[in-house]
Short mmCIF file of C-alpha atoms in Angstrom, two decimals:
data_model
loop_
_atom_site.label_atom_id
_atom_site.label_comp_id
_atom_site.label_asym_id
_atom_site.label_seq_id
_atom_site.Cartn_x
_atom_site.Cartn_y
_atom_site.Cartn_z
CA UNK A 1 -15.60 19.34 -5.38
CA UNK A 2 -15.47 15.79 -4.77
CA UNK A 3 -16.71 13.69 -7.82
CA UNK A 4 -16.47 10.71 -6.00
CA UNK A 5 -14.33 8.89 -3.36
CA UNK A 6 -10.94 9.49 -4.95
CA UNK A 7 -11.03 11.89 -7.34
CA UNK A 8 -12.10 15.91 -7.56
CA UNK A 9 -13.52 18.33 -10.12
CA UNK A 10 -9.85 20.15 -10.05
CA UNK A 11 -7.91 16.98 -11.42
CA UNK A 12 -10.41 16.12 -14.30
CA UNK A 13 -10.43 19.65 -15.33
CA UNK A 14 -6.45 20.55 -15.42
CA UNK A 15 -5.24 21.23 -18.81
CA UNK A 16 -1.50 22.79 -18.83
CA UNK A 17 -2.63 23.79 -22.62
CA UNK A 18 -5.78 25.75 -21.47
CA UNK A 19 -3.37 27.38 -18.87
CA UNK A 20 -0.66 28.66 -21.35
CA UNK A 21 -3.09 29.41 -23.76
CA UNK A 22 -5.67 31.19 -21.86
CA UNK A 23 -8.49 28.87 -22.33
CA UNK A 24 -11.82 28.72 -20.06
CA UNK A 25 -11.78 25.03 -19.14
CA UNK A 26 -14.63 25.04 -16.56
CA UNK A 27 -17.68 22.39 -17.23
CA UNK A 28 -21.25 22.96 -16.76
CA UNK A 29 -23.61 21.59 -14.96
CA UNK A 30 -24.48 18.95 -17.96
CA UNK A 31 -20.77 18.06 -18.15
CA UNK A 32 -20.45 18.06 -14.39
CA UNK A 33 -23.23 15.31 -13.55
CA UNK A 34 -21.45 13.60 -16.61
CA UNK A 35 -17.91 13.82 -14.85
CA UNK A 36 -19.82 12.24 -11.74
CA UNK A 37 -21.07 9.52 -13.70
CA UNK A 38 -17.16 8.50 -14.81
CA UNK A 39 -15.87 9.18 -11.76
CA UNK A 40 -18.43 6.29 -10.04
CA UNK A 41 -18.53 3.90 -12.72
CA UNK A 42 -15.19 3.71 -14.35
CA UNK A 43 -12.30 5.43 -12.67
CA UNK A 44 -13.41 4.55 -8.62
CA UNK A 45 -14.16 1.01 -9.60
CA UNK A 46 -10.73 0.97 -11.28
CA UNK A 47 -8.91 2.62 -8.83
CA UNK A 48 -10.40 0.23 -5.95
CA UNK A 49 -9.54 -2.98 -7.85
CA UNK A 50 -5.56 -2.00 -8.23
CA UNK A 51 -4.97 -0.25 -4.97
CA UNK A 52 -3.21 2.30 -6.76
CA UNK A 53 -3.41 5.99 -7.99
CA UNK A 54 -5.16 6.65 -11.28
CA UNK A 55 -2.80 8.88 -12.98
CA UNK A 56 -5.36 11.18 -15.42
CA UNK A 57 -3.73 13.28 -18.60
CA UNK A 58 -6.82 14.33 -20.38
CA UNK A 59 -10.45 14.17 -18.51
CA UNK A 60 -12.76 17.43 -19.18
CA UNK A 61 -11.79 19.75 -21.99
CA UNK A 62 -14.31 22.47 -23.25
CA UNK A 63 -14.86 22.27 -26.71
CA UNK A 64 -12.37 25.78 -27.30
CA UNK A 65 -9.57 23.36 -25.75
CA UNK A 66 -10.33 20.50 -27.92
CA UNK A 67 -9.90 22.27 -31.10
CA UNK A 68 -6.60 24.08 -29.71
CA UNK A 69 -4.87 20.30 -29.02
CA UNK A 70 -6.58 19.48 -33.04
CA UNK A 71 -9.64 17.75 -31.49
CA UNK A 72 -12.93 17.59 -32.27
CA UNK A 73 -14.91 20.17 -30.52
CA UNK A 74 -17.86 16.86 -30.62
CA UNK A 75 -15.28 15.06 -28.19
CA UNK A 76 -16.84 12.98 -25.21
CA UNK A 77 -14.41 14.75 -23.36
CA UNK A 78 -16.04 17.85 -24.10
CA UNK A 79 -19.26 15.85 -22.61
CA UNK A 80 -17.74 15.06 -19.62
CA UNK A 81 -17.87 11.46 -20.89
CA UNK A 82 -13.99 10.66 -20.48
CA UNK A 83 -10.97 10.15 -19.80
CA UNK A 84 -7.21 9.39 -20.68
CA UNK A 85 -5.42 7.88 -17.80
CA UNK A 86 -2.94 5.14 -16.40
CA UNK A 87 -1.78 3.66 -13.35
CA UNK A 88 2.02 3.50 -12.09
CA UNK A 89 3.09 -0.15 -12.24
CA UNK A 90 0.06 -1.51 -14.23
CA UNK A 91 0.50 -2.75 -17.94
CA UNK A 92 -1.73 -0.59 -19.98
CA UNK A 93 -3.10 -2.73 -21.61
CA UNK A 94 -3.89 -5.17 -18.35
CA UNK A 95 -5.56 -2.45 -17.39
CA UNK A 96 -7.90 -2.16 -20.44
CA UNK A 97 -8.94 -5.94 -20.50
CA UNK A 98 -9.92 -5.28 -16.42
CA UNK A 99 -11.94 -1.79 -17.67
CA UNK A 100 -13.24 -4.31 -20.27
CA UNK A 101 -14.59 -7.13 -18.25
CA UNK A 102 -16.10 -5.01 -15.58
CA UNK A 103 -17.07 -1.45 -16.15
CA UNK A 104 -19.96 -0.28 -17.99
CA UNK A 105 -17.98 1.72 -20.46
CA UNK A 106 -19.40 3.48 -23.95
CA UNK A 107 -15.75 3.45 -25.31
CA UNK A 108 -12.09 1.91 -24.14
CA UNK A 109 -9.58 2.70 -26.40
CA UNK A 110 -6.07 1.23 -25.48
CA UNK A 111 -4.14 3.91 -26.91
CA UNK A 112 -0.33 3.69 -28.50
CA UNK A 113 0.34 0.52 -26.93
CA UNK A 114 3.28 -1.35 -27.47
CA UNK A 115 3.24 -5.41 -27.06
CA UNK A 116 6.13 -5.99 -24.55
CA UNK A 117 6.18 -2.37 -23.15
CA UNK A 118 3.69 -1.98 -20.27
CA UNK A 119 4.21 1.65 -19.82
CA UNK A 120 3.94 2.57 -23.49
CA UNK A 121 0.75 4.27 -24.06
CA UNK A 122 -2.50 5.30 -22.01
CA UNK A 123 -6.42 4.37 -21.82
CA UNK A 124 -8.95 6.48 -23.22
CA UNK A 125 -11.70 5.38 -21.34
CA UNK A 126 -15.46 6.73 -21.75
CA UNK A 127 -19.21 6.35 -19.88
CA UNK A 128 -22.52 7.96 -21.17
CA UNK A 129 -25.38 8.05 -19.30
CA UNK A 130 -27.57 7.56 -22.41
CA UNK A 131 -25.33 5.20 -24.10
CA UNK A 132 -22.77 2.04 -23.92
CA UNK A 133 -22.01 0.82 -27.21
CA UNK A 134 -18.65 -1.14 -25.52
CA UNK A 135 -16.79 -0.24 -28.32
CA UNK A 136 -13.25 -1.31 -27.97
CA UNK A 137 -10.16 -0.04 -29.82
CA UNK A 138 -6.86 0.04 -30.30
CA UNK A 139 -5.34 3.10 -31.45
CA UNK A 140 -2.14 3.33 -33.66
CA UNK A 141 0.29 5.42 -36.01
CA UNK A 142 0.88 3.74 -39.52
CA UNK A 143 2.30 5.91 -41.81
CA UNK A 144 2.40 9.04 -39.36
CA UNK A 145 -1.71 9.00 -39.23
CA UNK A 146 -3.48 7.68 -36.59
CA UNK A 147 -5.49 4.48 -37.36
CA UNK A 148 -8.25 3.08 -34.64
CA UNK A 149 -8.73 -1.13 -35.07
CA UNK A 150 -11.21 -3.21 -32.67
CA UNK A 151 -9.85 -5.26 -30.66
CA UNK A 152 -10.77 -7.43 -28.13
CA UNK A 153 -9.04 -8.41 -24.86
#
């Protein structure tokens, strides 16, 4: 099923963890529509604006597969709400501030970045039909926990 011009059902729904560990990782219809609405309003716009293929890690997991990867079965990604992805050749964090400027996101969370390495770390990216708070983080390990800071790009 085609969620929008360039991306599918299948691709926001593979988890290598709900494989191995025998997990149901289908969405419902709810989580479906909400997989639409990311598709169409963050990851097509962002894939037309860099020409490039949007490389997603994490997009749907049900709320069983959130708690087996020590997430919270609450998760937006258990919505359908969003994503982790990045883009081959495109500074993470380059693509954040773009995400930031023109998307109508709820959350963008530049995650693990390192200043000075463009590949370190991935976008956590999220859109809610019934909300866009345009909260923006960084996320970070200080003293092995991970600690979330706004930021602004």
């Amino acid at each position: 099923m085609n969620l929008s011009n360039n991306f599918t059902l299948a691709e926001l729904v593979k988890s290598q963890t709900a494989v191995r560990k025998n997990i149901n990782n289908e969405p419902g219809t709810a989580e479906v529509e909400n997989l639409i609405h990311l598709a169409k309003n963050i990851l097509q716009p962002v894939r037309e604006h860099f020409g490039k293929p949007v490389i997603i890690s994490s997009g749907y997991r049900s709320p069983e597969l959130c708690e087996a990867i020590g997430s919270s079965a609450k998760s937006q990604h258990a919505k359908g709400e969003a994503a982790d992805f990045e883009i081959g050749g495109v500074d993470n964090k380059e693509l954040a501030a773009w995400i930031a400027a023109n998307c109508d996101f709820d959350q963008l969370i530049l995650e693990f970045y390192e200043e000075g390495d463009p590949n370190s770390g991935w976008v956590h990216c999220s859109s809610s039909m019934e909300k866009s708070r345009k909260q923006m983080l960084k996320a970070e390990k200080i003293a092995g926990r991970t600690s979330y800071s706004q930021i602004l790009f």
